[in-house]
XYZ file of C-alpha atoms in Angstrom:
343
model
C 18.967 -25.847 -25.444
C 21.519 -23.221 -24.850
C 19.428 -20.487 -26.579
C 16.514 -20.999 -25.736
C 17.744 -20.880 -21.868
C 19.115 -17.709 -22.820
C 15.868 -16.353 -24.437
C 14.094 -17.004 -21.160
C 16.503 -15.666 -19.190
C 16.327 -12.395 -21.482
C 12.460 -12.548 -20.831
C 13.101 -13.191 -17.024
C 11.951 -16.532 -17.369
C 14.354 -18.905 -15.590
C 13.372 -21.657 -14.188
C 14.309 -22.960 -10.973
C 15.933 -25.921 -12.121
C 18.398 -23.325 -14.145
C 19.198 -21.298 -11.063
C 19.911 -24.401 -8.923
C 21.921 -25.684 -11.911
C 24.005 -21.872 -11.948
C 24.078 -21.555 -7.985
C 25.632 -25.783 -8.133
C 22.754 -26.289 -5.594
C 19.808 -28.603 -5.324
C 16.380 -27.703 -6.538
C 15.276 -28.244 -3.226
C 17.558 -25.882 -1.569
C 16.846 -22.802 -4.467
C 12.833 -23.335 -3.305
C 13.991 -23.469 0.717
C 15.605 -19.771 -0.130
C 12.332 -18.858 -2.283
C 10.193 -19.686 0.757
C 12.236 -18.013 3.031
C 13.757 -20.972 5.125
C 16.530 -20.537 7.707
C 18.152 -24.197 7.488
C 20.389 -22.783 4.074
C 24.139 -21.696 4.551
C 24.233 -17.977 4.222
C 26.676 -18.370 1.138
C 24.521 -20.465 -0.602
C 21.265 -18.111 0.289
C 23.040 -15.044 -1.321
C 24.313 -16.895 -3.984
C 20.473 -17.675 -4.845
C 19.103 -15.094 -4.202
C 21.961 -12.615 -6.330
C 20.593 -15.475 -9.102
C 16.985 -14.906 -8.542
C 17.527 -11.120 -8.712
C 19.526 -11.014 -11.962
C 17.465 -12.940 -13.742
C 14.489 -10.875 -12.554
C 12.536 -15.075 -11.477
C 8.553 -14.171 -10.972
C 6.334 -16.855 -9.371
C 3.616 -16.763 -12.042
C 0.936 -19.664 -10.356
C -1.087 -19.785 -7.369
C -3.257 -22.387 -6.558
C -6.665 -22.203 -6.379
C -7.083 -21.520 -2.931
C -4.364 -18.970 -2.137
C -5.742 -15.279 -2.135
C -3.502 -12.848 -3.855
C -2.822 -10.735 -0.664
C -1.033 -6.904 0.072
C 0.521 -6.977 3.194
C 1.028 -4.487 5.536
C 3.755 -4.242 8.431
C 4.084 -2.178 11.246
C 6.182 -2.345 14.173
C 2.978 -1.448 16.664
C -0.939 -1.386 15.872
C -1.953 0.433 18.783
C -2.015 3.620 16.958
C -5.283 5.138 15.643
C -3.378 6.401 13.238
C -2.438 3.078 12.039
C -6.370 2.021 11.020
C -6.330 5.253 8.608
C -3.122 3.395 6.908
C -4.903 0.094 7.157
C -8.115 1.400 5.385
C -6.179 3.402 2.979
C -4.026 -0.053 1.520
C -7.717 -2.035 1.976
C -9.710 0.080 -0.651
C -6.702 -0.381 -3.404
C -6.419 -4.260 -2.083
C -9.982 -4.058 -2.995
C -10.207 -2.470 -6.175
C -7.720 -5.300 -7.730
C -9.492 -8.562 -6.078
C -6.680 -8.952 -2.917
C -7.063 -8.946 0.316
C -4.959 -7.461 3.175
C -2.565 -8.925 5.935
C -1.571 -7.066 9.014
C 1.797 -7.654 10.541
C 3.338 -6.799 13.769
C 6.986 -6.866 13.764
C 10.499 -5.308 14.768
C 10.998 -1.756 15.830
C 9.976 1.777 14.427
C 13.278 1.716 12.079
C 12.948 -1.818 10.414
C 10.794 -5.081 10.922
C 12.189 -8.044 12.807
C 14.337 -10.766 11.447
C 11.259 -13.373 12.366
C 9.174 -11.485 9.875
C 10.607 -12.352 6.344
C 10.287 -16.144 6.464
C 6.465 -16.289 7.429
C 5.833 -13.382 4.650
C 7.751 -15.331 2.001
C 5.514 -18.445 2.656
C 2.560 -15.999 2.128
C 3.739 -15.021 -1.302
C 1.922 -11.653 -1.309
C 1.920 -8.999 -4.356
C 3.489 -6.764 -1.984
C 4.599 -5.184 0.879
C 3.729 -1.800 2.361
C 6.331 -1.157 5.583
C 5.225 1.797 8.291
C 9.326 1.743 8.884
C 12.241 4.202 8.353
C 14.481 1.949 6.601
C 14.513 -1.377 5.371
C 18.246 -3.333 5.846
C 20.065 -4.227 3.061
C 19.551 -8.131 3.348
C 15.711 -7.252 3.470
C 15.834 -5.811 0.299
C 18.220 -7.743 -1.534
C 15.710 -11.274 -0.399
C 12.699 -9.318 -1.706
C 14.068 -8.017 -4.783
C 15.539 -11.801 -5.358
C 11.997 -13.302 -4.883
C 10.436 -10.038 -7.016
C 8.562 -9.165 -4.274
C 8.046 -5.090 -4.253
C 7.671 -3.046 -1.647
C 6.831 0.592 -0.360
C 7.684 2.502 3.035
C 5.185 4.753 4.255
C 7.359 7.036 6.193
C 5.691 8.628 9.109
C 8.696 7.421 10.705
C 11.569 8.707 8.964
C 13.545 9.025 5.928
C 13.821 5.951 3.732
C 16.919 5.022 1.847
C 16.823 6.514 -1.588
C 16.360 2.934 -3.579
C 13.538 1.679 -1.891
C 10.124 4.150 -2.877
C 8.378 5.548 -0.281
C 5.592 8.094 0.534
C 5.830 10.594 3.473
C 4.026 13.901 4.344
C 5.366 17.530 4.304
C 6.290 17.350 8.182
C 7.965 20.848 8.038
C 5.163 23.131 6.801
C 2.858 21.293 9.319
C 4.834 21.972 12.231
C 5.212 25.509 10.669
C 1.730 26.172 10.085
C 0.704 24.563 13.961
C 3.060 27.367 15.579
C 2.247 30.099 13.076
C -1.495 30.096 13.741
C -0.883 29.961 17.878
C 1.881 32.989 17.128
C -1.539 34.300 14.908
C -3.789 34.322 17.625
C -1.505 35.912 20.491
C 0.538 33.888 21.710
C 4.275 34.077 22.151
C 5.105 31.555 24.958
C 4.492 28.576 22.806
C 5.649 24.820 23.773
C 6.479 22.399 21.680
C 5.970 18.328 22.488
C 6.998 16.562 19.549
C 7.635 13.055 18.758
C 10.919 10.417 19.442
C 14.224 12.363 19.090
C 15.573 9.528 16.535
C 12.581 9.909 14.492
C 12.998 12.478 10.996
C 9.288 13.279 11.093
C 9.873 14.291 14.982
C 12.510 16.543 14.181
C 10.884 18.225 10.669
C 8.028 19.539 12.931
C 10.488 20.671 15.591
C 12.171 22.134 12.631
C 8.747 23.883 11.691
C 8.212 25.138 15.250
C 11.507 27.138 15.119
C 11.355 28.618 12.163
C 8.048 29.746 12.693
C 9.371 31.075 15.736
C 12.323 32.225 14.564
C 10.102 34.404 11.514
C 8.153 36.027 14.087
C 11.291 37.507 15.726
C 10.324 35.348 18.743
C 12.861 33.841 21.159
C 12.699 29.401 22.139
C 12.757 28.756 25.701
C 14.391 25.761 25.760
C 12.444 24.153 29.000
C 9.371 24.290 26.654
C 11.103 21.607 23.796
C 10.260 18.233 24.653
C 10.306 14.955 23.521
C 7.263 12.833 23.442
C 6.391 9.395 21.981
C 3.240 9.995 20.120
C 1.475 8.407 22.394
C -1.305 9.520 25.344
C 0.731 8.552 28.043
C 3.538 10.235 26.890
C 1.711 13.629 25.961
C 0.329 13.508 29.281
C 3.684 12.708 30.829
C 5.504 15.974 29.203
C 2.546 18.502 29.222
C 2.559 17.849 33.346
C 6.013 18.609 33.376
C 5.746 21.503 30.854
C 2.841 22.945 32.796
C 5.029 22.896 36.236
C 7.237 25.581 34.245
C 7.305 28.899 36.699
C 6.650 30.281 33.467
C 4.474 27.935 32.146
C 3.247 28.266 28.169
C -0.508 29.674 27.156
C 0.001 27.286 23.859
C 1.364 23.941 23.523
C 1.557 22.121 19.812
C 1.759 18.465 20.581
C 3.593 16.280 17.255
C 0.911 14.195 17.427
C -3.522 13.928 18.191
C -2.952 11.543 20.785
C -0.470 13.355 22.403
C -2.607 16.394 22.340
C -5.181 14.441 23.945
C -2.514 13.910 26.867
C -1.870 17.571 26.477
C -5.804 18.273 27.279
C -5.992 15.828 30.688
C -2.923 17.195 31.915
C -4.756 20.257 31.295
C -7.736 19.563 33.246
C -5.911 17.946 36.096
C -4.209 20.873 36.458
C -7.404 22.876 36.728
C -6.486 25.057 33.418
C -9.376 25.628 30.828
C -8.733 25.050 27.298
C -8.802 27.361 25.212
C -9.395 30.084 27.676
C -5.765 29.322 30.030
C -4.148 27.029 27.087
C -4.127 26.491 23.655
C -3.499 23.286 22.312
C -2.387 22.331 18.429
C -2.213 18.030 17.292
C -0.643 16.322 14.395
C -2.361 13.889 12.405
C -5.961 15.174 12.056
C -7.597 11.592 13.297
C -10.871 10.857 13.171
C -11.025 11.301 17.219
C -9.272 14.854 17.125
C -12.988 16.056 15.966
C -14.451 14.554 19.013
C -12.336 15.506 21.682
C -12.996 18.119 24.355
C -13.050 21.116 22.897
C -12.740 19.637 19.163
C -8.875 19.842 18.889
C -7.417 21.882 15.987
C -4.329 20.154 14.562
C -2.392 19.704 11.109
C -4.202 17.102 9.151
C -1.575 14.789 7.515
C -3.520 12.489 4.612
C -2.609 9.531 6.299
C -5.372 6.959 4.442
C -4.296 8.793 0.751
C -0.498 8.155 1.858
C -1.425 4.463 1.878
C -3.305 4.651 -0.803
C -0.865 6.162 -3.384
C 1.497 3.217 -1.577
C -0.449 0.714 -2.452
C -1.020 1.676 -5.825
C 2.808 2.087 -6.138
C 2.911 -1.330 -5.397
C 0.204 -2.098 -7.853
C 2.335 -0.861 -10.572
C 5.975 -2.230 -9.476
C 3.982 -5.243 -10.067
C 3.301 -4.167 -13.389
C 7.004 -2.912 -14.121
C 5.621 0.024 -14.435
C 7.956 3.524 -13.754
C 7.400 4.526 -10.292
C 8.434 7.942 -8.200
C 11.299 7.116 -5.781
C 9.396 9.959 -3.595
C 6.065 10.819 -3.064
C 5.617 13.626 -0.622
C 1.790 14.443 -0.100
C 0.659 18.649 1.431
C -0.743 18.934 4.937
C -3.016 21.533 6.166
C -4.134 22.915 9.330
C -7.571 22.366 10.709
C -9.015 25.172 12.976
C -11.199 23.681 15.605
C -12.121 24.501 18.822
C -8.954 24.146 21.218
C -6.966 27.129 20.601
C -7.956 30.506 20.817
C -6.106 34.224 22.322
C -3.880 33.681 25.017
C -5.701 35.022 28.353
C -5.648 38.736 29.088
C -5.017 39.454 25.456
């Protein structure tokens, strides 16, 4: 009895009867840690779930009527740039039979603690997390229940052991400011995204060394700090545009903050591209249709879920994965920038 335990435990077979047995715990209370319940001592939890983990325990039924499912969790969906992401994990979903959850949970740097026990009671493949960084009792109760998951990482900068898939945030910023520098300009604002976010900073980072390479000096009135959103693009370009030396180009960190960036604009009775010039981020499907067609970085926001979801495809496999994926941007020339007036 003795070796063949062992032999299953070599092919990551334990049961749950052998954990319990291991952990000096009821079966019941190993399956109330599987499924995520909050009515175990914390001790005992860990003490599963370190079990679970090194013995590598994979759920191998489903009944009938559950749906294998890849979920996906963000900590807002009012983003357009969150259906590209949601359409990008749906076609891979779809190519292996699953379907896709949405979740709305936590903040932009990790989902909420209310999120883990409803997921677990889903049992999906998967996870794919919009986040920065997952904390550490996340992962350890996924990796226990052999549950992978990826970041997408328009947010930030994940920890190095969970894999994760991000854009090249520098060379967009850089490219945004080196085309307005291209066309004329030289009094160039920047409105990027949150100050705690990485991907905020990289393009900031991008601005100044564009800047910096075209011997060209940073005013520091025209650095702000946005939120990615309309509201806030609006918000910042109003004050930016008060400047007694206001900017003839403005790259906004992100398409709907550009779209802020045009209606403070207009309010303001200034004519883009003729009196401004105005660079997004993000290269959304609504970028093409704004007024004047706004040129902005495009960041491959449904292939960055994509190659996610497939990364998840293959942890489920045990397959080797990257730890890093970091897809190219490129800039998109529209109609929304153009010489800087009098040039």
């Amino acid at each position: 009895m003795l070796l063949a335990m062992r032999e299953d435990e070599k092919m990551g077979r334990i049961t749950l009867a052998q954990v319990a047995e291991q952990a000096g715990v009821s079966i019941s209370t190993v399956s109330k840690v599987l499924n995520g319940r909050q009515d175990v001592a914390t001790p005992t939890r860990v003490k599963v779930e370190r079990l679970l983990e090194t013995h590598a325990y994979r759920r191998t039924t489903r009944s009938a009527s559950e749906t294998p499912l890849i979920e996906i969790v963000f900590h807002e969906l009012e983003s357009i740039w969150a259906m590209e992401l949601i359409r990008g994990v749906e076609n891979v979903a779809k190519a292996h039979g699953a379907g896709v959850v949405l979740t709305e949970s936590g903040t932009r740097h990790s989902p909420g603690p209310d999120w883990m026990e409803a997921m677990l009671q889903r049992r999906p493949l998967g996870v794919v997390l919009v986040f920065s960084t997952l904390p550490d009792a996340v992962k350890q109760q996924l990796r226990a229940r052999s549950i992978p998951c990826v970041i997408i990482d328009p947010a930030g900068d994940p920890d190095p052991d969970v894999p994760s898939v991000g854009s090249a945030n520098w060379n967009g910023g850089l490219a945004a400011t080196r085309h307005l520098i291209e066309c004329g300009h030289r009094r160039i604002g920047v409105i990027t995204g949150p100050e705690d976010m990485l991907c905020s900073r990289a393009r900031l980072d991008g601005y100044r060394s564009a800047m910096a390479m075209a011997g060209l000096g940073v005013d520091p009135g025209l650095i702000l700090f946005g939120d990615f959103h309309v509201e806030g693009g609006y918000d910042r370009a109003a004050e930016m545009l008060s400047h007694p030396q206001r900017p003839t180009a403005i790259f906004a960190g992100s398409d709907l903050q550009a779209l802020g960036v045009l209606e403070a604009a207009r309010v303001q009775g200034l004519r883009v591209p003729h009196d401004l010039s105005v660079v997004g981020y993000d290269d959304v499907p609504v970028a093409r249709w704004a007024s004047p067609a706004l040129t902005t970085v495009h960041q491959p926001l449904r292939q960055m879920a994509e190659e996610a979801a497939q990364m998840l495809m293959r942890l489920r496999a045990r397959e080797p994965v990257a730890t890093r994926l970091e897809l190219a941007t490129s800039l998109v020339v529209r109609k929304s920038t153009a010489p800087p007036p009098g040039s």
